[in-house]
Coordinates of C-alpha atoms in Angstrom, one line a residue:
M1 CA -0.9 4.8 -0.9
T2 CA -2.8 7.6 -2.5
F3 CA -6.2 8.3 -1.2
V4 CA -9.0 9.9 0.0
M5 CA -11.1 11.1 2.9
N6 CA -14.3 13.0 3.4
A7 CA -14.3 16.5 2.1
N8 CA -15.8 18.2 5.2
A9 CA -14.3 15.9 7.8
Q10 CA -17.7 14.3 8.4
K11 CA -16.1 11.0 9.1
D12 CA -13.1 10.7 11.4
D13 CA -11.8 7.4 9.9
H14 CA -12.5 5.1 7.0
F15 CA -11.0 2.6 4.6
V16 CA -9.4 3.4 1.3
L17 CA -8.7 1.4 -1.9
D18 CA -6.6 2.4 -4.8
A19 CA -5.3 1.2 -8.2
K20 CA -2.1 2.5 -9.8
F21 CA -0.7 2.4 -13.3
G22 CA 2.7 3.7 -14.2
V23 CA 6.4 3.3 -14.9
F24 CA 9.2 1.5 -12.9
T25 CA 12.7 3.0 -13.2
P26 CA 15.4 2.1 -14.0
G27 CA 14.4 0.1 -17.1
S28 CA 11.1 2.1 -17.7
I29 CA 8.9 -0.9 -17.5
G30 CA 5.1 -0.4 -17.3
G31 CA 3.6 -1.6 -14.0
F32 CA 0.5 -1.7 -11.9
G33 CA -0.3 -1.6 -8.2
V34 CA -3.1 -2.1 -5.8
G35 CA -3.4 -0.8 -2.2
F36 CA -5.7 -0.9 0.8
G37 CA -5.5 1.2 3.9
Y38 CA -7.1 2.8 6.9
Q39 CA -7.1 6.6 7.4
K40 CA -8.0 8.7 10.4
N41 CA -8.6 12.5 10.4
L42 CA -6.4 14.2 13.0
T43 CA -7.3 17.9 12.9
E44 CA -8.7 20.8 10.9
F45 CA -7.2 24.3 10.7
N46 CA -8.2 27.2 8.4
N47 CA -10.3 24.7 6.4
F48 CA -7.2 22.4 5.8
T49 CA -7.5 18.9 7.1
L50 CA -4.6 16.8 8.4
A51 CA -5.1 13.0 8.3
W52 CA -3.1 10.1 9.3
D53 CA -2.7 7.1 6.9
V54 CA -2.6 4.7 9.9
I55 CA -1.6 1.7 7.8
T56 CA -1.4 1.1 4.0
A57 CA -0.6 -2.2 2.4
E58 CA 0.3 -2.3 -1.3
Y59 CA 1.4 -4.7 -4.0
E60 CA 3.1 -3.5 -7.2
A61 CA 4.4 -5.4 -10.2
P62 CA 5.4 -4.9 -13.9
F63 CA 2.8 -5.8 -16.5
N64 CA 5.1 -8.2 -18.4
S65 CA 5.9 -10.5 -15.4
P66 CA 3.9 -10.0 -12.3
A67 CA 4.7 -13.5 -11.0
D68 CA 8.5 -12.9 -11.3
F69 CA 8.9 -9.5 -9.7
G70 CA 7.0 -7.4 -7.2
F71 CA 7.0 -5.1 -4.3
L72 CA 5.1 -5.5 -1.1
S73 CA 4.9 -2.6 1.4
A74 CA 3.4 -1.6 4.7
K75 CA 3.6 2.1 5.4
T76 CA 2.2 4.9 7.6
G77 CA 2.2 8.6 6.9
L78 CA 0.4 12.0 6.9
R79 CA -1.9 13.5 4.3
L80 CA -2.9 17.2 4.0
F81 CA -6.1 18.2 2.3
S82 CA -6.8 21.7 1.0
P83 CA -10.0 23.6 1.6
S84 CA -12.8 22.7 -0.9
F85 CA -13.1 24.6 -4.1
L86 CA -15.3 24.6 -7.3
G87 CA -18.6 24.3 -5.5
D88 CA -17.3 22.3 -2.5
K89 CA -16.9 19.3 -4.8
W90 CA -13.1 19.3 -5.2
R91 CA -10.0 19.6 -3.0
A92 CA -6.3 19.0 -3.4
Y93 CA -4.2 16.7 -1.3
T94 CA -0.5 15.8 -0.7
N95 CA 0.8 12.9 1.2
L96 CA 4.1 11.5 2.6
S97 CA 4.5 8.0 4.0
V98 CA 7.4 5.8 5.2
G99 CA 7.7 2.1 6.1
Y100 CA 8.7 -1.4 5.2
T101 CA 9.2 -2.7 1.7
C102 CA 9.9 -6.2 0.4
Y103 CA 11.3 -6.5 -3.1
M104 CA 10.8 -10.0 -4.5
L105 CA 12.5 -11.4 -7.5
S106 CA 12.5 -14.8 -9.2
R107 CA 14.5 -15.9 -12.2
D108 CA 14.6 -18.5 -14.9
L109 CA 17.7 -20.7 -14.9
A110 CA 18.9 -22.5 -18.0
Y111 CA 21.8 -25.0 -17.9
T112 CA 23.0 -28.1 -19.6
D113 CA 22.6 -31.3 -17.5
A114 CA 25.1 -34.3 -17.5
Y115 CA 23.5 -35.7 -20.6
G116 CA 23.8 -32.6 -22.7
N117 CA 20.1 -31.6 -22.4
L118 CA 19.2 -28.0 -21.9
V119 CA 17.2 -27.7 -18.7
Y120 CA 15.0 -24.8 -17.6
E121 CA 14.1 -24.2 -14.0
R122 CA 12.4 -21.4 -12.2
D123 CA 14.1 -20.2 -9.1
T124 CA 11.8 -19.3 -6.2
L125 CA 10.9 -15.8 -5.2
K126 CA 13.6 -14.3 -3.1
P127 CA 12.7 -11.5 -0.7
F128 CA 14.9 -8.4 -0.2
H129 CA 13.9 -6.1 2.6
G130 CA 14.2 -2.4 2.8
F131 CA 12.8 1.0 3.7
G132 CA 10.3 2.7 1.5
L133 CA 9.2 6.3 1.0
T134 CA 6.1 7.5 -0.9
F135 CA 5.1 11.0 -2.0
G136 CA 1.8 11.8 -3.6
A137 CA -0.3 14.7 -4.8
G138 CA -3.7 14.9 -6.5
L139 CA -7.3 15.9 -6.4
Q140 CA -10.3 14.5 -4.6
F141 CA -13.8 14.7 -6.1
N142 CA -17.1 14.5 -4.2
Q143 CA -15.6 13.0 -1.0
K144 CA -15.0 9.6 -2.5
L145 CA -13.0 9.5 -5.8
S146 CA -9.4 10.7 -6.1
L147 CA -7.0 11.1 -9.0
G148 CA -3.3 11.7 -8.5
Y149 CA 0.4 11.1 -8.9
T150 CA 2.6 8.9 -6.7
L151 CA 6.4 8.7 -6.5
Q152 CA 7.7 5.7 -4.6
Y153 CA 11.3 4.9 -3.6
D154 CA 12.7 1.7 -2.2
T155 CA 16.1 1.7 -0.5
Y156 CA 17.1 -1.9 -1.3
S157 CA 16.5 -1.9 -5.0
K158 CA 17.0 1.9 -5.5
T159 CA 13.8 1.7 -7.6
K160 CA 11.7 4.8 -8.3
N161 CA 8.1 4.1 -9.3
H162 CA 6.0 6.8 -10.9
F163 CA 2.3 6.1 -10.8
A164 CA -1.0 7.7 -11.9
T165 CA -3.5 6.7 -9.3
I166 CA -7.2 6.4 -8.9
G167 CA -8.8 5.7 -5.5
W168 CA -12.0 5.3 -3.7
S169 CA -12.8 5.8 0.0
F170 CA -15.6 4.0 1.8

């Protein structure tokens, strides 16, 4: 998940919400994602802040068929924030998280029945479980809003997802 915490470590923990828009590879399909998490500040050193993304839960899917394909994930990780710059309104961050992913896929089946009729059926969503890795980097503005880039990798499907992210901390 990509997001945010208080610029001067005034809050030790808080909730974060983010939205993502990007590209799934292979196949280069456009997709979206939404995530929610809980973050806790761990320490400050030389005006850098280290935070723990205690838990983040996310759902991602392609624009063209969100009911047929998706990723669910639950991850934990660390996030490093730079010192504030440009009038104490901005700061950069980078994050790395690992955890569980569930890749879900359904498919349409078409076959001819015993009477020669073409029959369409929808197969149910089938889960495939794996390990996920997320790397992100971006900018946080005014202690609440963040904009960034996220790269996600799933071990089961070997999918790399590239997302532009926008997030809000509360």
